[in-house]
PDB file of C-alpha atoms and ligand atoms in Angstrom:
ATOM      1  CA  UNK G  89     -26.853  52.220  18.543  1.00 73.00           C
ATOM      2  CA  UNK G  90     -25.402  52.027  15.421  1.00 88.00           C
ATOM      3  CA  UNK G  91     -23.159  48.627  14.646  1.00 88.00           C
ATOM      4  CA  UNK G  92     -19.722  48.983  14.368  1.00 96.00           C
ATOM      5  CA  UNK G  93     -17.828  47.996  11.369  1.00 98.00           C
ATOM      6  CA  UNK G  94     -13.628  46.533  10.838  1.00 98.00           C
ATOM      7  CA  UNK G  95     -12.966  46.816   7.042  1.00 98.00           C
ATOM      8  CA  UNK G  96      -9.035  45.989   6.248  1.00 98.00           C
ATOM      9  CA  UNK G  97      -8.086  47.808   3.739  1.00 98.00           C
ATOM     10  CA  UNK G  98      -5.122  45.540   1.548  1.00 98.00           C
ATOM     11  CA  UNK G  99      -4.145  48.282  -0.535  1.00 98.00           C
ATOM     12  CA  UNK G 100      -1.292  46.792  -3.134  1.00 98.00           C
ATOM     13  CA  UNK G 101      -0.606  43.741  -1.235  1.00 98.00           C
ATOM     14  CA  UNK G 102      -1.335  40.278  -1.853  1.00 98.00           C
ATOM     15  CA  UNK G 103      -1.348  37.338  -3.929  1.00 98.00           C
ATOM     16  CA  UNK G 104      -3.303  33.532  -4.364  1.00 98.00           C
ATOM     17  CA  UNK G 105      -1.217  31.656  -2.197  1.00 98.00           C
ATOM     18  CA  UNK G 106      -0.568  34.817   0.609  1.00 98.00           C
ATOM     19  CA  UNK G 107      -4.355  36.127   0.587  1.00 98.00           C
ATOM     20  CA  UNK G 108      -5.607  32.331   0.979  1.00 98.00           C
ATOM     21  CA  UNK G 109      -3.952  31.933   4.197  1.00 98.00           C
ATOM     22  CA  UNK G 110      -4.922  35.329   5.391  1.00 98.00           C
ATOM     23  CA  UNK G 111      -8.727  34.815   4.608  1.00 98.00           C
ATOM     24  CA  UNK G 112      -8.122  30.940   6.344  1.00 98.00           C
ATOM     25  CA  UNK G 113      -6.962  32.638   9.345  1.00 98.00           C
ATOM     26  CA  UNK G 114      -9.760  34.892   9.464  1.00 98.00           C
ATOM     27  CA  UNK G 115     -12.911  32.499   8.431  1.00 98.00           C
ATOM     28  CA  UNK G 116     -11.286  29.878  10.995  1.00 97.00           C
ATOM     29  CA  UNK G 117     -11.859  32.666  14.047  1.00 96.00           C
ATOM     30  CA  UNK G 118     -14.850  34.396  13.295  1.00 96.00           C
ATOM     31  CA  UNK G 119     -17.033  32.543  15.208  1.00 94.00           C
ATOM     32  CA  UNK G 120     -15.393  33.773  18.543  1.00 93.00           C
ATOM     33  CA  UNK G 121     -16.214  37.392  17.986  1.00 95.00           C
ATOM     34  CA  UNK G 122     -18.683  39.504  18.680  1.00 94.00           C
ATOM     35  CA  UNK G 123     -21.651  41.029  16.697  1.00 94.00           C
ATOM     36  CA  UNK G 124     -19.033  44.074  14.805  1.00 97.00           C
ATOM     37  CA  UNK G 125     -19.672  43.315  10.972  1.00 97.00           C
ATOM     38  CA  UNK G 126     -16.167  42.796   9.304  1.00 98.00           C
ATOM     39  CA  UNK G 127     -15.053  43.239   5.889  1.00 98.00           C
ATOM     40  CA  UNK G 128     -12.046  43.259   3.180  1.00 98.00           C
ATOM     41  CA  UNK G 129     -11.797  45.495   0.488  1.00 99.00           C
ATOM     42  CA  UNK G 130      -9.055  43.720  -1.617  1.00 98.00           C
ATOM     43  CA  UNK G 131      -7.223  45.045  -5.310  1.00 98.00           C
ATOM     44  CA  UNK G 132      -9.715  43.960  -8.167  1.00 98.00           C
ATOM     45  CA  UNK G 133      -7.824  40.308  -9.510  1.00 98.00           C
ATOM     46  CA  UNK G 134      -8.157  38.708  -6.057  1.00 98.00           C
ATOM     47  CA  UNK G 135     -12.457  39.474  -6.269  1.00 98.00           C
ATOM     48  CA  UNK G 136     -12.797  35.985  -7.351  1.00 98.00           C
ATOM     49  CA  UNK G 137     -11.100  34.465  -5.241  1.00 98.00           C
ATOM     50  CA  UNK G 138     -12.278  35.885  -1.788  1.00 98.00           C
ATOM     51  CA  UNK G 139     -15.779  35.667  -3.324  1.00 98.00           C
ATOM     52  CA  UNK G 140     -15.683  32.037  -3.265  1.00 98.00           C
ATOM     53  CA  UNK G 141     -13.651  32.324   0.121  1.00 98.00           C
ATOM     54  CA  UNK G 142     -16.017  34.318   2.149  1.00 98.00           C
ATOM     55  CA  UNK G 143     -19.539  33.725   0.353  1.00 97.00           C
ATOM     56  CA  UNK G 144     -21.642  32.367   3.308  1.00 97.00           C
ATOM     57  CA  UNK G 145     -19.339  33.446   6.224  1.00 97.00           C
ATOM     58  CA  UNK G 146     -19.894  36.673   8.370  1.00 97.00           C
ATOM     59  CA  UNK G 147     -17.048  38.581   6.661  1.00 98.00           C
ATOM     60  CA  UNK G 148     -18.052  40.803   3.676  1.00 98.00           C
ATOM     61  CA  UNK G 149     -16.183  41.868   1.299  1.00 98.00           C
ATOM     62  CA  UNK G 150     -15.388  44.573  -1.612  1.00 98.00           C
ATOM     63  CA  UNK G 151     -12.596  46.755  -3.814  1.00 98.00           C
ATOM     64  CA  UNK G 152     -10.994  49.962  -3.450  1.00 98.00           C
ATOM     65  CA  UNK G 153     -11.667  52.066  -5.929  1.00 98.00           C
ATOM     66  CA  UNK G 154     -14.538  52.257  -8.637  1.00 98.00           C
ATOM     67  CA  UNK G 155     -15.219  54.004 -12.161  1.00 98.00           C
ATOM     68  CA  UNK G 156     -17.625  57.189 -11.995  1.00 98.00           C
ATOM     69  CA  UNK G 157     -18.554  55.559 -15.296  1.00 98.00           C
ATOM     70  CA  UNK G 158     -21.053  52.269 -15.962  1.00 97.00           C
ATOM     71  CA  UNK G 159     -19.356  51.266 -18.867  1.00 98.00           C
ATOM     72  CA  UNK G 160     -17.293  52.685 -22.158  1.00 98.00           C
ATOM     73  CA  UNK G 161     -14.056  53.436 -23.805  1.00 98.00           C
ATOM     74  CA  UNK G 162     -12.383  53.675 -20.536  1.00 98.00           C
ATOM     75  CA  UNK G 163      -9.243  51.773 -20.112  1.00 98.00           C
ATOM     76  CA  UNK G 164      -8.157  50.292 -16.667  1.00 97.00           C
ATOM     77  CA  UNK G 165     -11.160  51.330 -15.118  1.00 98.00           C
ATOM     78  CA  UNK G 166     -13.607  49.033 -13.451  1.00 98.00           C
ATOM     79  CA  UNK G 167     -17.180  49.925 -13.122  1.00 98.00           C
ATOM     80  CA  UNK G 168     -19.548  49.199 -10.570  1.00 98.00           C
ATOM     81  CA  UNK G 169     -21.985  46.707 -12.248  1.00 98.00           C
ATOM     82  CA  UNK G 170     -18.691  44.479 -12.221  1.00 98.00           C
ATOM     83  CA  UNK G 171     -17.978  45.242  -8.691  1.00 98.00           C
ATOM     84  CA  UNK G 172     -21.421  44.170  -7.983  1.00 98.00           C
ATOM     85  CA  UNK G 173     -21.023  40.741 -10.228  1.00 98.00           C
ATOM     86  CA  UNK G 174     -18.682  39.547  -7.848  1.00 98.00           C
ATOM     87  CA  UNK G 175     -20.333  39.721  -4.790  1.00 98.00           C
ATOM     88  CA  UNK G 176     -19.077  42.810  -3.470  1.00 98.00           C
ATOM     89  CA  UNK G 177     -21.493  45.349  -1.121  1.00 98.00           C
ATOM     90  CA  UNK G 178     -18.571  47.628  -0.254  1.00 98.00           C
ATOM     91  CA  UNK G 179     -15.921  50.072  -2.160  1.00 98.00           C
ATOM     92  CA  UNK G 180     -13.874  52.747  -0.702  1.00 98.00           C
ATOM     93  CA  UNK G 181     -13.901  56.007  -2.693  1.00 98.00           C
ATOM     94  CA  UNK G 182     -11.401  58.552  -2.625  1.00 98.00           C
ATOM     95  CA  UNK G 183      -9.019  57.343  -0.585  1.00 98.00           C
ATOM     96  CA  UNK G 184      -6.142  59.822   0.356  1.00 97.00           C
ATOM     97  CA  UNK G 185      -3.653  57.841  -2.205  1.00 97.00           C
ATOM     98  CA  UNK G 186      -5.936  58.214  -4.492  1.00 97.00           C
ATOM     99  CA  UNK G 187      -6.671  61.675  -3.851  1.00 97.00           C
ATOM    100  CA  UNK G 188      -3.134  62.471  -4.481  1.00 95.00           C
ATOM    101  CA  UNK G 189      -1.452  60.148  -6.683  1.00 96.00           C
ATOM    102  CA  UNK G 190      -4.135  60.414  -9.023  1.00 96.00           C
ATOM    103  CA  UNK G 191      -5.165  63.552  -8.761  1.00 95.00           C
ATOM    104  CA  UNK G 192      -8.658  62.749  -7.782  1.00 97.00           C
ATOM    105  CA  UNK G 193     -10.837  65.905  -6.362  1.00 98.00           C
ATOM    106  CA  UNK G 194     -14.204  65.756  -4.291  1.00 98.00           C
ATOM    107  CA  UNK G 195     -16.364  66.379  -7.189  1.00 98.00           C
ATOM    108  CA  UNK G 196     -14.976  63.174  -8.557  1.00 98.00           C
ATOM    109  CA  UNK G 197     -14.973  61.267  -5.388  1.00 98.00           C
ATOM    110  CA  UNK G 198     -18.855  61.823  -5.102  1.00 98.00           C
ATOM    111  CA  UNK G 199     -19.523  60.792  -8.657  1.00 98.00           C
ATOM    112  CA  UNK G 200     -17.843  57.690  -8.037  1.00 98.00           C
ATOM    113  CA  UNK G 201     -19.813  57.280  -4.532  1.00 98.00           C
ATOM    114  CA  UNK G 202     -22.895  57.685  -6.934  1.00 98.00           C
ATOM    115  CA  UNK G 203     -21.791  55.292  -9.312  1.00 98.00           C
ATOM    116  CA  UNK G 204     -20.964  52.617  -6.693  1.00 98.00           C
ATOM    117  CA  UNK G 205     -24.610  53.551  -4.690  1.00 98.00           C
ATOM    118  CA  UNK G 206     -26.627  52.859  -8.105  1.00 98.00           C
ATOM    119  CA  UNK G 207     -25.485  49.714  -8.670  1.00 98.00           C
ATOM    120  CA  UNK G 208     -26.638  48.371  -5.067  1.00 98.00           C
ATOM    121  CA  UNK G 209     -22.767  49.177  -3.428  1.00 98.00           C
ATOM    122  CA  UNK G 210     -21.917  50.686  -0.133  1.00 98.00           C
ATOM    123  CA  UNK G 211     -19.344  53.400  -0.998  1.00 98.00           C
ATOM    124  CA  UNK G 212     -16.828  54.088   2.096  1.00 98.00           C
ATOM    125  CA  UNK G 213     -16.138  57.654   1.328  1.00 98.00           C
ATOM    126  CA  UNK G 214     -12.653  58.744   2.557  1.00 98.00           C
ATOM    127  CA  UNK G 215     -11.965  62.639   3.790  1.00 98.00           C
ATOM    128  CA  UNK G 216      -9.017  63.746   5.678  1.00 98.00           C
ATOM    129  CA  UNK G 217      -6.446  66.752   6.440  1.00 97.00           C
ATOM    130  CA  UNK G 218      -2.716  66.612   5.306  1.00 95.00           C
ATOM    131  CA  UNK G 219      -0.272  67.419   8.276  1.00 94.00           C
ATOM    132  CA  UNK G 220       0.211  71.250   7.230  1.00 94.00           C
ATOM    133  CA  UNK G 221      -3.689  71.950   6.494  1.00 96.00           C
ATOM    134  CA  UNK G 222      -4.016  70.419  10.338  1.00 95.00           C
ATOM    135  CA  UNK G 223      -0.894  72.845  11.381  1.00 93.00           C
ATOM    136  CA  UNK G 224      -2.264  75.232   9.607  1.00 96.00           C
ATOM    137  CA  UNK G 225      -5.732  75.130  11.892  1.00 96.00           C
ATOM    138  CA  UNK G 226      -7.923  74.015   8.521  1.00 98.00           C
ATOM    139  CA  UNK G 227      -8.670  70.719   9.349  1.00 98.00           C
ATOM    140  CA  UNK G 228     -12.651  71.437   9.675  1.00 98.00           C
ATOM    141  CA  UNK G 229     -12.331  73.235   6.345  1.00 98.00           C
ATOM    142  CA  UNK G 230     -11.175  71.029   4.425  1.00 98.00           C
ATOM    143  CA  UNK G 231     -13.203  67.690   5.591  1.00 98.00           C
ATOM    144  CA  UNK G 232     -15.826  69.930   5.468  1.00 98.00           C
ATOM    145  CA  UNK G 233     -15.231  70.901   1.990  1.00 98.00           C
ATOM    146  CA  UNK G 234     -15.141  66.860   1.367  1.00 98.00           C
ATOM    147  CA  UNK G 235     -18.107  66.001   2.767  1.00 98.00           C
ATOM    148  CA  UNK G 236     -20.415  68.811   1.174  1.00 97.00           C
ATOM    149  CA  UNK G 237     -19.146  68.055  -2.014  1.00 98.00           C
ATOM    150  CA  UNK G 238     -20.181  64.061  -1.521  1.00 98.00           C
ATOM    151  CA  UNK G 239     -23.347  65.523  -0.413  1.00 97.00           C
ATOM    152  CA  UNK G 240     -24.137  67.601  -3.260  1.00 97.00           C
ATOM    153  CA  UNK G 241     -23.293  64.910  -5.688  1.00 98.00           C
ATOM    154  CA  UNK G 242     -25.230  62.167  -4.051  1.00 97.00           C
ATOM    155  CA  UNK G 243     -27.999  63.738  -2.280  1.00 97.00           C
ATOM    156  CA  UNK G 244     -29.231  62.732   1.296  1.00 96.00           C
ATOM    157  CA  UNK G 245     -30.450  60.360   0.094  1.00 97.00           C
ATOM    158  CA  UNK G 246     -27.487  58.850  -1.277  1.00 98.00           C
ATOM    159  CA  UNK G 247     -25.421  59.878   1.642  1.00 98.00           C
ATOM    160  CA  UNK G 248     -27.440  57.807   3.930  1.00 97.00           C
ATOM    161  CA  UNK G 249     -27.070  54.513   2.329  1.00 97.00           C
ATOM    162  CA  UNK G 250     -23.287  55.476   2.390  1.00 98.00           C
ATOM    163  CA  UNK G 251     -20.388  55.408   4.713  1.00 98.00           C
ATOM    164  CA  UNK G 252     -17.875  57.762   6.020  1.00 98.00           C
ATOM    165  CA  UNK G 253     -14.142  57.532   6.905  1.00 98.00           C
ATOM    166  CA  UNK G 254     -11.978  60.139   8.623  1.00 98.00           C
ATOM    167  CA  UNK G 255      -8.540  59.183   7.571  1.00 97.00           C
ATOM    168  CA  UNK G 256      -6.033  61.912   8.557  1.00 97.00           C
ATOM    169  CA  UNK G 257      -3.448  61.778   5.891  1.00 95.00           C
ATOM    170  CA  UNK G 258      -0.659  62.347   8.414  1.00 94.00           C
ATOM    171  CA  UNK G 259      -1.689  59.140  10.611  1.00 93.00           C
ATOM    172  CA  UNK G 260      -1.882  56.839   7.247  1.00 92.00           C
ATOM    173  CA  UNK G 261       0.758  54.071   7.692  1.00 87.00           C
ATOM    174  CA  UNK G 262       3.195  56.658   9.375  1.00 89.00           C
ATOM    175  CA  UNK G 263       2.161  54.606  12.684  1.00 85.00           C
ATOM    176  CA  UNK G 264       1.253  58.226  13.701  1.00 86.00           C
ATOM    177  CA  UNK G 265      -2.261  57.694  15.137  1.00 88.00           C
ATOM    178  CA  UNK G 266      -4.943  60.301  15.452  1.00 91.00           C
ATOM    179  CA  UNK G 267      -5.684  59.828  19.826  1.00 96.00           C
ATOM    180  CA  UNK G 268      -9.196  59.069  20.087  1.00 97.00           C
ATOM    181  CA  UNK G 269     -10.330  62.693  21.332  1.00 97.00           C
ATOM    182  CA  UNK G 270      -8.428  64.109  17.819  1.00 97.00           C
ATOM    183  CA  UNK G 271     -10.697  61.601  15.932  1.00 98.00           C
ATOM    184  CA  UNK G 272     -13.761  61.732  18.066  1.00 98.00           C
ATOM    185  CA  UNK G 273     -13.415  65.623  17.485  1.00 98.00           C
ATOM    186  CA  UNK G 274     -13.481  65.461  13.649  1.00 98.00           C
ATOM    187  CA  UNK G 275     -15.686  62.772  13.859  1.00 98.00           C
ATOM    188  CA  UNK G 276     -18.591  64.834  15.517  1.00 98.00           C
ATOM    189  CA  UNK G 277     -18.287  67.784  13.380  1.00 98.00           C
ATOM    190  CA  UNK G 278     -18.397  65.489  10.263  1.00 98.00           C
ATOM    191  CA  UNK G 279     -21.682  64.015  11.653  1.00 98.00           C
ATOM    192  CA  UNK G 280     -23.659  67.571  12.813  1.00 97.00           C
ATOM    193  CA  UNK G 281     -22.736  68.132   8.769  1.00 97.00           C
ATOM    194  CA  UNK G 282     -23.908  64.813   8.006  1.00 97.00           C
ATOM    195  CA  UNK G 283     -27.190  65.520  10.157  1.00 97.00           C
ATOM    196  CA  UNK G 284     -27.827  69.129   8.587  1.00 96.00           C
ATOM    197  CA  UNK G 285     -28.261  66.754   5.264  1.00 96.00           C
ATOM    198  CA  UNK G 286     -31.360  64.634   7.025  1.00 95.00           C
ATOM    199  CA  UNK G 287     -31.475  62.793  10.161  1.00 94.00           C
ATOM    200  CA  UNK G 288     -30.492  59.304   8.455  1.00 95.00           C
ATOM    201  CA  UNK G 289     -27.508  60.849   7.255  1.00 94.00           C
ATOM    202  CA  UNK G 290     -26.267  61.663  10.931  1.00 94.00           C
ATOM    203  CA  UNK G 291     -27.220  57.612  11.434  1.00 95.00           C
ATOM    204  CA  UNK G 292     -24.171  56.806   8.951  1.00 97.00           C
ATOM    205  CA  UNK G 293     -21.196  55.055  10.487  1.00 97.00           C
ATOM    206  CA  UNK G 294     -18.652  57.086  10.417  1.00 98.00           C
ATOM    207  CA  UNK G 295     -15.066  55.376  10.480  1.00 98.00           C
ATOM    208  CA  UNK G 296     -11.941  56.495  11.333  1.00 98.00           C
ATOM    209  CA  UNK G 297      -8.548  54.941   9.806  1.00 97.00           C
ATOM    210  CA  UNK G 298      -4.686  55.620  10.201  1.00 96.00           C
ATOM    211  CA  UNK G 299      -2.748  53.058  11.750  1.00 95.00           C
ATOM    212  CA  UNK G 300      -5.380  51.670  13.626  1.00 97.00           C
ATOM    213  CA  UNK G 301      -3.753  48.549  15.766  1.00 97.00           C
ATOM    214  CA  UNK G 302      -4.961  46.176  17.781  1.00 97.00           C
ATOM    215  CA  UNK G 303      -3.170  48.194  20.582  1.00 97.00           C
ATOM    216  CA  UNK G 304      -4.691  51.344  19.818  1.00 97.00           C
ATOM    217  CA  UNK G 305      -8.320  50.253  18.095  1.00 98.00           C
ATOM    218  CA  UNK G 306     -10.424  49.918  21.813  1.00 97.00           C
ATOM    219  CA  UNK G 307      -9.452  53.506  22.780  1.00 97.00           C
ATOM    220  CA  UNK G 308     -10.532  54.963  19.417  1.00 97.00           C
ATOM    221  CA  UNK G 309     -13.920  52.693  19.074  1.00 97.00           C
ATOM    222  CA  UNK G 310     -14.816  53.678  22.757  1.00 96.00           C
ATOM    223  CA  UNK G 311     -15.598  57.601  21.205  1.00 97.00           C
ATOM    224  CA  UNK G 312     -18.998  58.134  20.664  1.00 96.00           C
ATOM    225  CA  UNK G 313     -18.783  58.572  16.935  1.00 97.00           C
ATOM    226  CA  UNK G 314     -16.133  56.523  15.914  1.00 98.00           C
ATOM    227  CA  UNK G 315     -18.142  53.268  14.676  1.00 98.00           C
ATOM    228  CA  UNK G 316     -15.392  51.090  13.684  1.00 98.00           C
ATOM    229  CA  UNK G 317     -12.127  51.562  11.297  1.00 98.00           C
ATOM    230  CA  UNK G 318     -10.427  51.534   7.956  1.00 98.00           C
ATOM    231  CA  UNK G 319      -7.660  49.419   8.386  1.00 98.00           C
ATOM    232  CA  UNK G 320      -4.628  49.184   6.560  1.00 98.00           C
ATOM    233  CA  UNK G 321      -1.492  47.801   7.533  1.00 97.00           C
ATOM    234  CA  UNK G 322      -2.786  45.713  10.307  1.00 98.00           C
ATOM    235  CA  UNK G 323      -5.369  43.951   8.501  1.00 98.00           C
ATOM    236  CA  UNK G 324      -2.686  42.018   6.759  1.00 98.00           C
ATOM    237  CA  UNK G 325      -1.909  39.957  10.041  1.00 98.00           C
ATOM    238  CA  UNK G 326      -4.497  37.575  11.003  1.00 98.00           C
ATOM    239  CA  UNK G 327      -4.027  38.256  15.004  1.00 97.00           C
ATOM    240  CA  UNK G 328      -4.212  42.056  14.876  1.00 98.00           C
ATOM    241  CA  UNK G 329      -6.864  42.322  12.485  1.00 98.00           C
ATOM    242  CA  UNK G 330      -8.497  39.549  14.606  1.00 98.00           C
ATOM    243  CA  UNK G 331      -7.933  41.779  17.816  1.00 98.00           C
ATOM    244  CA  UNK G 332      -9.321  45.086  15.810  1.00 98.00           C
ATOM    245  CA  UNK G 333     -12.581  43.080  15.002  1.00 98.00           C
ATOM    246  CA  UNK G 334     -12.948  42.065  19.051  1.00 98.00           C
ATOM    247  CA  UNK G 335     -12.167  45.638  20.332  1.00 97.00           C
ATOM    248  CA  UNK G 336     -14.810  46.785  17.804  1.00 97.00           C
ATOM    249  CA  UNK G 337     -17.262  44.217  19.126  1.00 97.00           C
ATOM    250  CA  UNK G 338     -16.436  44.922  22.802  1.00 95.00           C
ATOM    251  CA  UNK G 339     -16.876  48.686  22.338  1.00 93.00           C
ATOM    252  CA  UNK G 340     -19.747  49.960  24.821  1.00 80.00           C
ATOM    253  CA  UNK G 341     -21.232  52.650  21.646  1.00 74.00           C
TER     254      UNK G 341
HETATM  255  P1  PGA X1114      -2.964  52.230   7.792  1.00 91.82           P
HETATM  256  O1  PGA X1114      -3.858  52.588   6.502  1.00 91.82           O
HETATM  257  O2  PGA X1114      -3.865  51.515   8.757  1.00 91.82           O
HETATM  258  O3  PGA X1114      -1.875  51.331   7.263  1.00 91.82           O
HETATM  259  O4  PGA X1114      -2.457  53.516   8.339  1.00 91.82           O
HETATM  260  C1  PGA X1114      -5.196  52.972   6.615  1.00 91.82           C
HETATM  261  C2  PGA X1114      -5.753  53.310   5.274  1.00 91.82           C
HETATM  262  O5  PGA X1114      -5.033  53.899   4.458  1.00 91.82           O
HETATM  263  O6  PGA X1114      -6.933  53.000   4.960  1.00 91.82           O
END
């Protein structure tokens, strides 16, 4: 059975004073929940600080986005090695914001899931389908396209010590959620391509994010391949990300 996994994604939001009650809440109630692994990926100034929040406890924690480069003439960009300085084993990679704000394509996203996997990371590697490529039937196709691309870039190899998050771009903070037979439907056909790589890379947890809620989240982690979620929005409130983190620990897969 593979463990499932809560990370709360905090996008743009924060600050000292905000994040330390947040993290308070968190550390103060994670004794009462089950054996679901928990994380934060949080924007790059606050690393410090939920380093020394969270080192020892059971939450782990990481950023958001990462350099395909180690080092260099690169302004703005943060590489992995400095990622990995300050404690973090996680980074989400091509996020769907990312993807399109910043123009970001697949063959990018993979180098900078390579970049994150050689210095010791875990990259969370984000695929999804906008609202008219799922109208438009395509929604295999272009995940697909997403995930063989991350494939050829980092090998099975790298693919295995990675993880995976379906994120339809039409469910992200729209409140819009995928129901857990959409997701669970995606979320098969992304792991038979995972498995056609090598059998550890159909082992890979395989998330699925878009206004996940405490409401919706044991529905979603009761599907056979959905191991846990990318959460956004919610993972800002102590109780709901709280709740997320017990439905994922409840779950029966
Ligand atoms: P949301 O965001 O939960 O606010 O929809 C999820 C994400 O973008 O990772």
């Amino acid at each position: 059975m593979r463990r499932k996994l809560v990370a709360g994604n905090w996008k743009m939001h924060g600050g000292l004073a905000a994040n330390r009650e947040l993290l308070g809440g968190l550390l103060n109630q994670q004794a009462t929940v089950g054996s679901a692994a928990c994380a934060v990926l949080v924007p790059f100034p606050y690393l410090a600080q939920v380093s020394s929040a969270l080192a020892g406890s059971r939450i782990s924690w990481g950023a958001q986005d990462v350099s395909e480069h180690v080092s260099g003439a690169f302004t703005g960009e943060v590489a992995a090695p400095m990622l990995a300085d300050f404690g973090c084993t996680l980074v989400i990679v091509g996020h769907s914001e990312r993807r399109a704000l910043h123009s970001e394509d697949s063959r990018t996203v993979g180098k900078k899931a390579l970049s994150a996997l050689r210095s010791g990371l875990t990259p969370i590697i984000c695929v999804g389908e906008s609202l008219a490529e799922r109208e438009a039937g395509v929604t295999r196709e272009i995940v697909g396209q997403q995930i063989a691309e991350a494939i050829s870039v980092c090998g099975a190899g790298g693919i295995s010590a990675s993880i995976i998050a379906y994120e339809p771009v039409w469910a992200i903070g729209t409140g819009k959620t995928a129901s857990p037979e959409q997701a669970q439907e995606v979320h098969e056909f992304l792991r038979g391509i995972l498995m056609s790589a090598s059998v550890e890379a159909g082992q890979v947890p395989i998330l699925y994010g878009g206004s996940v809620k405490a409401a919706n989240a044991a529905a979603l982690f009761a599907m056979p391949d959905v191991d846990g979620g990318l959460v956004g929005g919610a993972s800002l409130l102590v109780s709901e990300f709280m709740d997320i983190w017990r439905a994922a620990s409840a779950a029966r897969y």
